[in-house]
């Protein structure tokens, strides 16, 4: 019965990624089962060392690292996209499960939702 | 508005509603997740990629007639144009039916 | 003909009018759903979709007035419609209460739209089939 | 001294293509030299037989056919994109010059502008 | 160090705040240009960019208020800024004159922004270097 | 904000300002039009595709430091990170200088 929120936009350039995170954390706050998938350029939300204060934005990497505490059941990332963006080793935050976002993976979720 | 009568599937696992042309990364993501028990509905600009999607999809593909007409893709009964391939054109009424038949709906 | 059971829908619109086609497609879908006897229990505006609820939008007279068409449809069928509060405040879509609270010069939300939190969307997911209308490309 | 307005969005799904056309016709109305390039999914603006009245929009194909009269100096289209979208023969309006939008082509314009 | 002659810029912004980064990048560029002694003779808002001029935008207090920051910058340096009238009317960005003309309930444009036609953009192109700030992806 | 001192080109024919990652069709269009006398400036999300762009470009490529920092791409003097390649990070002041040096500017 899990809702999968998919984020495929890179951070800070557009707001829809942030709005997807808001959806996931809202579901979790209301005790609804949910997980996050970062695909395409969206995997860049998972990079360590983000310092968006210079753009007047808050880093969510810490929130994502504590997603399990907030009730988000899993953080998934598209393995191929991580490779494309050199998100390997220390560059990616802890607690992320690398997957291929194919039919077999997607079929396990009751709902699959983009924020925009 | 005239529209060909479409045979809708009896059951749909996932209805994929796609509104982006094939160049868009999300269209490729959509194609990678299709199963034979699914159905694809092309709306808005995605009708322009009907033949590309129909070739790649392992499942039925429909398109909204109003969007196809707007963009100059003319339905011929039985066969599509070169641009539409064999994708059947349906109305909003059938879009509602597809959504009612589907266990899950993903808007890409 | 396949037998189709009656549904309860929530429509979520995330694309703005006169920028994306999302509000138009959603309205055509909503009309067809109601005509077929289905129920729409809520329309939820999120992200750029909140602009549909602006009472100040003024398209050329030879173009459809999507916010007014949406309002009329919602009123006729008594369908509640809400704009997400955090999307709305960031985009300048304001009701009387927010106008007073933030001491703004005006409000610009069109009836019957109201402002509410994401909790309404969460609740909708538990009791209806949600369909999203995003900006295309 | 020609301004090239580039339209790479398909018609009706988004407004930026229409806003690009408005820019081109404004330049022409003020006697500024301009041309239009349709690239990517934008080539679909050039298809014959568009009937967008069902979407509450006006067809611009007729305006484009008369672009020369309005003062737009040329209509260019990306040949590869036309092929991808089966825009050949009767399917494409008259008066379009097929080109490859490469460096050699682009270098001939004083300005190259997208509407959004 | 390369010798750089002083420039006259027109900035065109087509991306909305709190939806794209375009207004932020444009403001950082504008500040750096003015600091380097260049002139900005006009800021032109087109398409979704007109939302920068909304006086009703109300971001959370811990986020930058881009419309106010833009207004303050424009006022300080006395830079004229206009929103394209056809983009503005379709998106619900209204000044007093349009409010009266279309009998609307309010106006929501923030000073010193004004509403004008595409002719202003055409003219800008003949006498300045134009830089566009679009929505990214 | 610290930033490495960048050597700007003496002359630029076209300054290409790109703010979209490499998956976006417009990024590919941009790459297809580059000449050796041009310069590319990556801003906003495009900084994430710095190594892809630098590999494909026949001309100098710069990126905005504020955008790179925000997205966790750390500048090392002389060499870039794996993600940034050898693309030099510059500030808005240098962005203005590039735009002043350019005969033509295209925002993609």
CSV table of N, CA, C and O in Angstrom, one decimal, chain A residues 7-88:
chain,number,residue,atom,x,y,z
A,7,UNK,N,11.0,11.8,-8.0
A,7,UNK,CA,11.6,13.1,-8.3
A,7,UNK,C,12.7,13.0,-9.4
A,7,UNK,O,13.6,12.3,-9.2
A,8,UNK,N,12.4,13.6,-10.5
A,8,UNK,CA,13.3,13.5,-11.7
A,8,UNK,C,13.9,14.8,-12.1
A,8,UNK,O,14.4,14.9,-13.2
A,9,UNK,N,13.7,15.9,-11.2
A,9,UNK,CA,14.3,17.2,-11.5
A,9,UNK,C,15.5,17.4,-10.6
A,9,UNK,O,15.4,17.2,-9.4
A,10,UNK,N,16.5,18.0,-11.2
A,10,UNK,CA,17.7,18.3,-10.3
A,10,UNK,C,17.3,19.4,-9.3
A,10,UNK,O,16.4,20.1,-9.5
A,11,UNK,N,18.1,19.4,-8.2
A,11,UNK,CA,17.7,20.4,-7.1
A,11,UNK,C,18.0,21.9,-7.5
A,11,UNK,O,18.9,22.1,-8.3
A,12,UNK,N,17.1,22.7,-7.0
A,12,UNK,CA,17.3,24.2,-6.9
A,12,UNK,C,17.0,24.9,-8.3
A,12,UNK,O,16.5,26.1,-8.2
A,13,UNK,N,17.1,24.3,-9.4
A,13,UNK,CA,16.8,24.9,-10.7
A,13,UNK,C,15.3,25.1,-10.9
A,13,UNK,O,14.9,26.0,-11.6
A,14,UNK,N,14.5,24.1,-10.3
A,14,UNK,CA,13.1,24.2,-10.4
A,14,UNK,C,12.5,23.8,-9.0
A,14,UNK,O,13.2,23.2,-8.2
A,15,UNK,N,11.3,24.2,-8.8
A,15,UNK,CA,10.7,23.9,-7.5
A,15,UNK,C,10.0,22.6,-7.4
A,15,UNK,O,9.6,22.1,-6.3
A,16,UNK,N,9.8,21.9,-8.5
A,16,UNK,CA,8.9,20.7,-8.4
A,16,UNK,C,9.5,19.6,-7.6
A,16,UNK,O,8.8,18.8,-7.0
A,17,UNK,N,10.9,19.5,-7.6
A,17,UNK,CA,11.5,18.5,-6.8
A,17,UNK,C,11.2,18.8,-5.3
A,17,UNK,O,10.8,17.8,-4.5
A,18,UNK,N,11.3,20.0,-4.9
A,18,UNK,CA,11.0,20.4,-3.5
A,18,UNK,C,9.6,20.0,-3.2
A,18,UNK,O,9.2,19.6,-2.1
A,19,UNK,N,8.7,20.3,-4.1
A,19,UNK,CA,7.3,20.0,-3.9
A,19,UNK,C,7.0,18.5,-3.8
A,19,UNK,O,6.1,18.1,-3.1
A,20,UNK,N,7.8,17.7,-4.5
A,20,UNK,CA,7.7,16.3,-4.3
A,20,UNK,C,8.1,15.8,-2.9
A,20,UNK,O,7.5,14.9,-2.3
A,21,UNK,N,9.2,16.4,-2.4
A,21,UNK,CA,9.7,16.1,-1.1
A,21,UNK,C,8.6,16.5,-0.1
A,21,UNK,O,8.3,15.7,0.9
A,22,UNK,N,8.0,17.6,-0.3
A,22,UNK,CA,6.9,18.1,0.6
A,22,UNK,C,5.7,17.0,0.6
A,22,UNK,O,5.2,16.7,1.7
A,23,UNK,N,5.4,16.5,-0.5
A,23,UNK,CA,4.4,15.5,-0.6
A,23,UNK,C,4.8,14.2,0.2
A,23,UNK,O,4.0,13.7,1.0
A,24,UNK,N,6.0,13.8,0.0
A,24,UNK,CA,6.5,12.6,0.7
A,24,UNK,C,6.4,12.8,2.3
A,24,UNK,O,5.9,12.0,3.0
A,25,UNK,N,6.9,14.0,2.7
A,25,UNK,CA,7.0,14.2,4.2
A,25,UNK,C,5.6,14.4,4.7
A,25,UNK,O,5.3,14.1,5.9
A,26,UNK,N,4.7,14.9,3.9
A,26,UNK,CA,3.3,15.1,4.3
A,26,UNK,C,2.6,13.7,4.5
A,26,UNK,O,1.9,13.4,5.5
A,27,UNK,N,2.8,12.8,3.5
A,27,UNK,CA,2.3,11.5,3.7
A,27,UNK,C,2.8,10.8,4.9
A,27,UNK,O,2.0,10.2,5.7
A,28,UNK,N,4.1,10.9,5.1
A,28,UNK,CA,4.7,10.3,6.3
A,28,UNK,C,4.1,10.9,7.6
A,28,UNK,O,3.9,10.2,8.6
A,29,UNK,N,3.9,12.2,7.6
A,29,UNK,CA,3.4,12.9,8.8
A,29,UNK,C,2.0,12.4,9.1
A,29,UNK,O,1.6,12.4,10.3
A,30,UNK,N,1.2,12.0,8.1
A,30,UNK,CA,-0.1,11.5,8.3
A,30,UNK,C,-0.1,10.0,8.4
A,30,UNK,O,-1.1,9.3,8.2
A,31,UNK,N,1.0,9.4,8.6
A,31,UNK,CA,1.2,7.9,8.8
A,31,UNK,C,0.8,7.1,7.6
A,31,UNK,O,0.2,6.0,7.7
A,32,UNK,N,0.9,7.7,6.4
A,32,UNK,CA,0.7,7.0,5.2
A,32,UNK,C,2.0,6.4,4.7
A,32,UNK,O,3.1,7.1,4.8
A,33,UNK,N,2.0,5.2,4.2
A,33,UNK,CA,3.2,4.5,3.8
A,33,UNK,C,3.7,5.1,2.5
A,33,UNK,O,3.0,5.2,1.5
A,34,UNK,N,5.0,5.6,2.5
A,34,UNK,CA,5.5,6.2,1.3
A,34,UNK,C,7.0,6.0,1.2
A,34,UNK,O,7.7,5.7,2.1
A,35,UNK,N,7.5,6.1,-0.1
A,35,UNK,CA,8.9,6.0,-0.4
A,35,UNK,C,9.2,7.0,-1.5
A,35,UNK,O,8.3,7.5,-2.1
A,36,UNK,N,10.5,7.3,-1.6
A,36,UNK,CA,11.0,8.3,-2.6
A,36,UNK,C,11.8,7.6,-3.6
A,36,UNK,O,12.7,6.8,-3.3
A,37,UNK,N,11.6,7.9,-4.9
A,37,UNK,CA,12.5,7.5,-6.0
A,37,UNK,C,13.1,8.7,-6.6
A,37,UNK,O,12.4,9.6,-7.1
A,38,UNK,N,14.5,8.7,-6.7
A,38,UNK,CA,15.2,9.8,-7.4
A,38,UNK,C,15.6,9.2,-8.7
A,38,UNK,O,16.4,8.2,-8.7
A,39,UNK,N,15.2,9.8,-9.8
A,39,UNK,CA,15.5,9.2,-11.1
A,39,UNK,C,16.1,10.4,-12.0
A,39,UNK,O,15.9,11.6,-11.7
A,40,UNK,N,16.7,10.0,-13.1
A,40,UNK,CA,17.3,11.0,-14.0
A,40,UNK,C,18.1,12.1,-13.2
A,40,UNK,O,18.9,11.7,-12.3
A,41,UNK,N,18.0,13.3,-13.6
A,41,UNK,CA,18.7,14.4,-12.9
A,41,UNK,C,18.3,14.5,-11.5
A,41,UNK,O,19.0,15.2,-10.7
A,42,UNK,N,17.2,13.9,-11.1
A,42,UNK,CA,16.7,14.0,-9.7
A,42,UNK,C,17.7,13.4,-8.7
A,42,UNK,O,17.7,13.7,-7.5
A,43,UNK,N,18.5,12.5,-9.2
A,43,UNK,CA,19.5,11.8,-8.2
A,43,UNK,C,20.4,12.8,-7.6
A,43,UNK,O,21.0,12.5,-6.5
A,44,UNK,N,20.6,14.0,-8.2
A,44,UNK,CA,21.5,15.0,-7.6
A,44,UNK,C,21.0,15.5,-6.3
A,44,UNK,O,21.8,16.2,-5.6
A,45,UNK,N,19.7,15.3,-5.9
A,45,UNK,CA,19.3,15.6,-4.6
A,45,UNK,C,20.1,14.8,-3.5
A,45,UNK,O,20.1,15.2,-2.3
A,46,UNK,N,20.7,13.7,-3.9
A,46,UNK,CA,21.3,12.8,-3.0
A,46,UNK,C,22.8,13.1,-2.8
A,46,UNK,O,23.5,12.3,-2.1
A,47,UNK,N,23.3,14.1,-3.4
A,47,UNK,CA,24.8,14.4,-3.3
A,47,UNK,C,25.1,14.9,-1.9
A,47,UNK,O,24.4,15.8,-1.4
A,48,UNK,N,26.2,14.5,-1.4
A,48,UNK,CA,26.7,15.1,-0.2
A,48,UNK,C,27.3,16.5,-0.4
A,48,UNK,O,27.7,16.8,-1.5
A,49,UNK,N,27.3,17.3,0.6
A,49,UNK,CA,28.1,18.5,0.5
A,49,UNK,C,27.3,19.7,-0.2
A,49,UNK,O,27.9,20.7,-0.5
A,50,UNK,N,26.0,19.5,-0.3
A,50,UNK,CA,25.3,20.6,-1.0
A,50,UNK,C,25.2,21.9,0.0
A,50,UNK,O,25.0,21.7,1.1
A,51,UNK,N,25.5,23.0,-0.6
A,51,UNK,CA,25.5,24.3,0.2
A,51,UNK,C,24.6,25.3,-0.5
A,51,UNK,O,25.2,26.3,-1.1
A,52,UNK,N,23.3,25.1,-0.6
A,52,UNK,CA,22.5,26.0,-1.4
A,52,UNK,C,22.2,27.4,-0.7
A,52,UNK,O,21.4,28.1,-1.2
A,53,UNK,N,22.7,27.6,0.5
A,53,UNK,CA,22.5,28.9,1.2
A,53,UNK,C,22.8,30.1,0.3
A,53,UNK,O,22.2,31.1,0.4
A,54,UNK,N,23.8,29.9,-0.6
A,54,UNK,CA,24.2,31.0,-1.5
A,54,UNK,C,23.1,31.3,-2.5
A,54,UNK,O,23.0,32.4,-3.0
A,55,UNK,N,22.2,30.4,-2.7
A,55,UNK,CA,21.0,30.6,-3.5
A,55,UNK,C,19.8,30.9,-2.7
A,55,UNK,O,18.7,31.0,-3.2
A,56,UNK,N,20.0,31.1,-1.4
A,56,UNK,CA,18.8,31.4,-0.6
A,56,UNK,C,17.9,30.2,-0.4
A,56,UNK,O,16.7,30.4,-0.1
A,57,UNK,N,18.5,29.0,-0.5
A,57,UNK,CA,17.6,27.8,-0.3
A,57,UNK,C,18.2,27.0,0.8
A,57,UNK,O,19.4,27.1,1.1
A,58,UNK,N,17.4,26.1,1.4
A,58,UNK,CA,17.9,25.2,2.4
A,58,UNK,C,18.3,23.9,1.9
A,58,UNK,O,17.6,23.4,1.0
A,59,UNK,N,19.3,23.3,2.4
A,59,UNK,CA,19.7,22.0,2.0
A,59,UNK,C,18.8,21.0,2.6
A,59,UNK,O,18.4,21.1,3.7
A,60,UNK,N,18.3,20.1,1.8
A,60,UNK,CA,17.5,19.0,2.3
A,60,UNK,C,18.2,17.7,2.5
A,60,UNK,O,17.6,16.7,2.9
A,61,UNK,N,19.5,17.7,2.1
A,61,UNK,CA,20.3,16.5,2.2
A,61,UNK,C,20.2,15.9,3.7
A,61,UNK,O,20.1,14.7,3.8
A,62,UNK,N,20.2,16.8,4.7
A,62,UNK,CA,20.2,16.3,6.0
A,62,UNK,C,18.8,15.7,6.3
A,62,UNK,O,18.7,14.6,6.9
A,63,UNK,N,17.7,16.4,5.9
A,63,UNK,CA,16.4,15.8,6.0
A,63,UNK,C,16.3,14.5,5.3
A,63,UNK,O,15.7,13.5,5.9
A,64,UNK,N,16.9,14.4,4.1
A,64,UNK,CA,16.8,13.1,3.4
A,64,UNK,C,17.5,12.0,4.2
A,64,UNK,O,17.1,10.9,4.3
A,65,UNK,N,18.6,12.4,4.8
A,65,UNK,CA,19.4,11.4,5.6
A,65,UNK,C,18.6,10.9,6.7
A,65,UNK,O,18.8,9.7,7.2
A,66,UNK,N,17.7,11.7,7.2
A,66,UNK,CA,16.8,11.3,8.4
A,66,UNK,C,15.4,10.9,7.9
A,66,UNK,O,14.5,10.9,8.7
A,67,UNK,N,15.3,10.6,6.6
A,67,UNK,CA,13.9,10.4,6.1
A,67,UNK,C,13.2,9.2,6.8
A,67,UNK,O,12.0,9.3,7.1
A,68,UNK,N,14.0,8.2,7.2
A,68,UNK,CA,13.5,7.1,7.9
A,68,UNK,C,12.8,7.5,9.2
A,68,UNK,O,11.8,7.0,9.6
A,69,UNK,N,13.5,8.4,9.9
A,69,UNK,CA,12.9,8.9,11.2
A,69,UNK,C,11.6,9.7,11.0
A,69,UNK,O,10.7,9.5,11.8
A,70,UNK,N,11.5,10.4,9.9
A,70,UNK,CA,10.3,11.1,9.6
A,70,UNK,C,9.2,10.2,9.1
A,70,UNK,O,8.0,10.6,9.0
A,71,UNK,N,9.5,8.9,8.8
A,71,UNK,CA,8.5,8.0,8.4
A,71,UNK,C,8.5,7.6,6.9
A,71,UNK,O,7.7,6.9,6.4
A,72,UNK,N,9.5,8.2,6.1
A,72,UNK,CA,9.6,7.8,4.7
A,72,UNK,C,10.3,6.4,4.7
A,72,UNK,O,11.4,6.3,5.3
A,73,UNK,N,9.7,5.4,4.1
A,73,UNK,CA,10.1,4.1,4.3
A,73,UNK,C,11.4,3.7,3.5
A,73,UNK,O,12.2,2.8,4.0
A,74,UNK,N,11.7,4.4,2.4
A,74,UNK,CA,12.9,4.1,1.7
A,74,UNK,C,13.2,5.2,0.7
A,74,UNK,O,12.4,5.9,0.3
A,75,UNK,N,14.5,5.3,0.5
A,75,UNK,CA,15.0,6.2,-0.6
A,75,UNK,C,15.6,5.4,-1.7
A,75,UNK,O,16.6,4.6,-1.4
A,76,UNK,N,15.0,5.4,-2.8
A,76,UNK,CA,15.6,4.7,-4.0
A,76,UNK,C,16.2,5.6,-5.0
A,76,UNK,O,15.7,6.8,-5.1
A,77,UNK,N,17.2,5.2,-5.6
A,77,UNK,CA,17.9,6.0,-6.7
A,77,UNK,C,18.1,5.1,-7.9
A,77,UNK,O,18.5,3.9,-7.8
A,78,UNK,N,17.9,5.7,-9.0
A,78,UNK,CA,18.2,5.1,-10.3
A,78,UNK,C,19.7,4.9,-10.4
A,78,UNK,O,20.5,5.9,-10.5
A,79,UNK,N,20.2,3.6,-10.5
A,79,UNK,CA,21.6,3.3,-10.5
A,79,UNK,C,22.3,3.9,-11.7
A,79,UNK,O,23.4,4.5,-11.6
A,80,UNK,N,21.7,3.8,-12.8
A,80,UNK,CA,22.3,4.4,-14.0
A,80,UNK,C,22.5,5.9,-14.0
A,80,UNK,O,23.5,6.4,-14.4
A,81,UNK,N,21.5,6.6,-13.4
A,81,UNK,CA,21.5,8.0,-13.3
A,81,UNK,C,22.6,8.4,-12.3
A,81,UNK,O,23.4,9.4,-12.5
A,82,UNK,N,22.8,7.6,-11.3
A,82,UNK,CA,23.8,7.9,-10.3
A,82,UNK,C,25.2,7.8,-10.9
A,82,UNK,O,26.1,8.6,-10.7
A,83,UNK,N,25.3,6.8,-11.8
A,83,UNK,CA,26.6,6.6,-12.5
A,83,UNK,C,26.9,7.8,-13.4
A,83,UNK,O,28.0,8.4,-13.4
A,84,UNK,N,25.8,8.2,-14.1
A,84,UNK,CA,26.0,9.3,-15.1
A,84,UNK,C,26.5,10.6,-14.4
A,84,UNK,O,27.2,11.4,-14.9
A,85,UNK,N,25.9,10.8,-13.2
A,85,UNK,CA,26.3,12.0,-12.4
A,85,UNK,C,27.4,11.8,-11.4
A,85,UNK,O,27.5,12.6,-10.4
A,86,UNK,N,28.1,10.7,-11.6
A,86,UNK,CA,29.3,10.5,-10.7
A,86,UNK,C,28.9,10.4,-9.2
A,86,UNK,O,29.6,11.0,-8.3
A,87,UNK,N,27.7,9.9,-8.9
A,87,UNK,CA,27.2,9.8,-7.5
A,87,UNK,C,27.6,8.4,-7.0
A,87,UNK,O,26.8,7.5,-7.0
A,88,UNK,N,28.9,8.3,-6.6
A,88,UNK,CA,29.4,7.1,-6.1
A,88,UNK,C,30.2,7.3,-4.8
A,88,UNK,O,30.7,8.4,-4.6
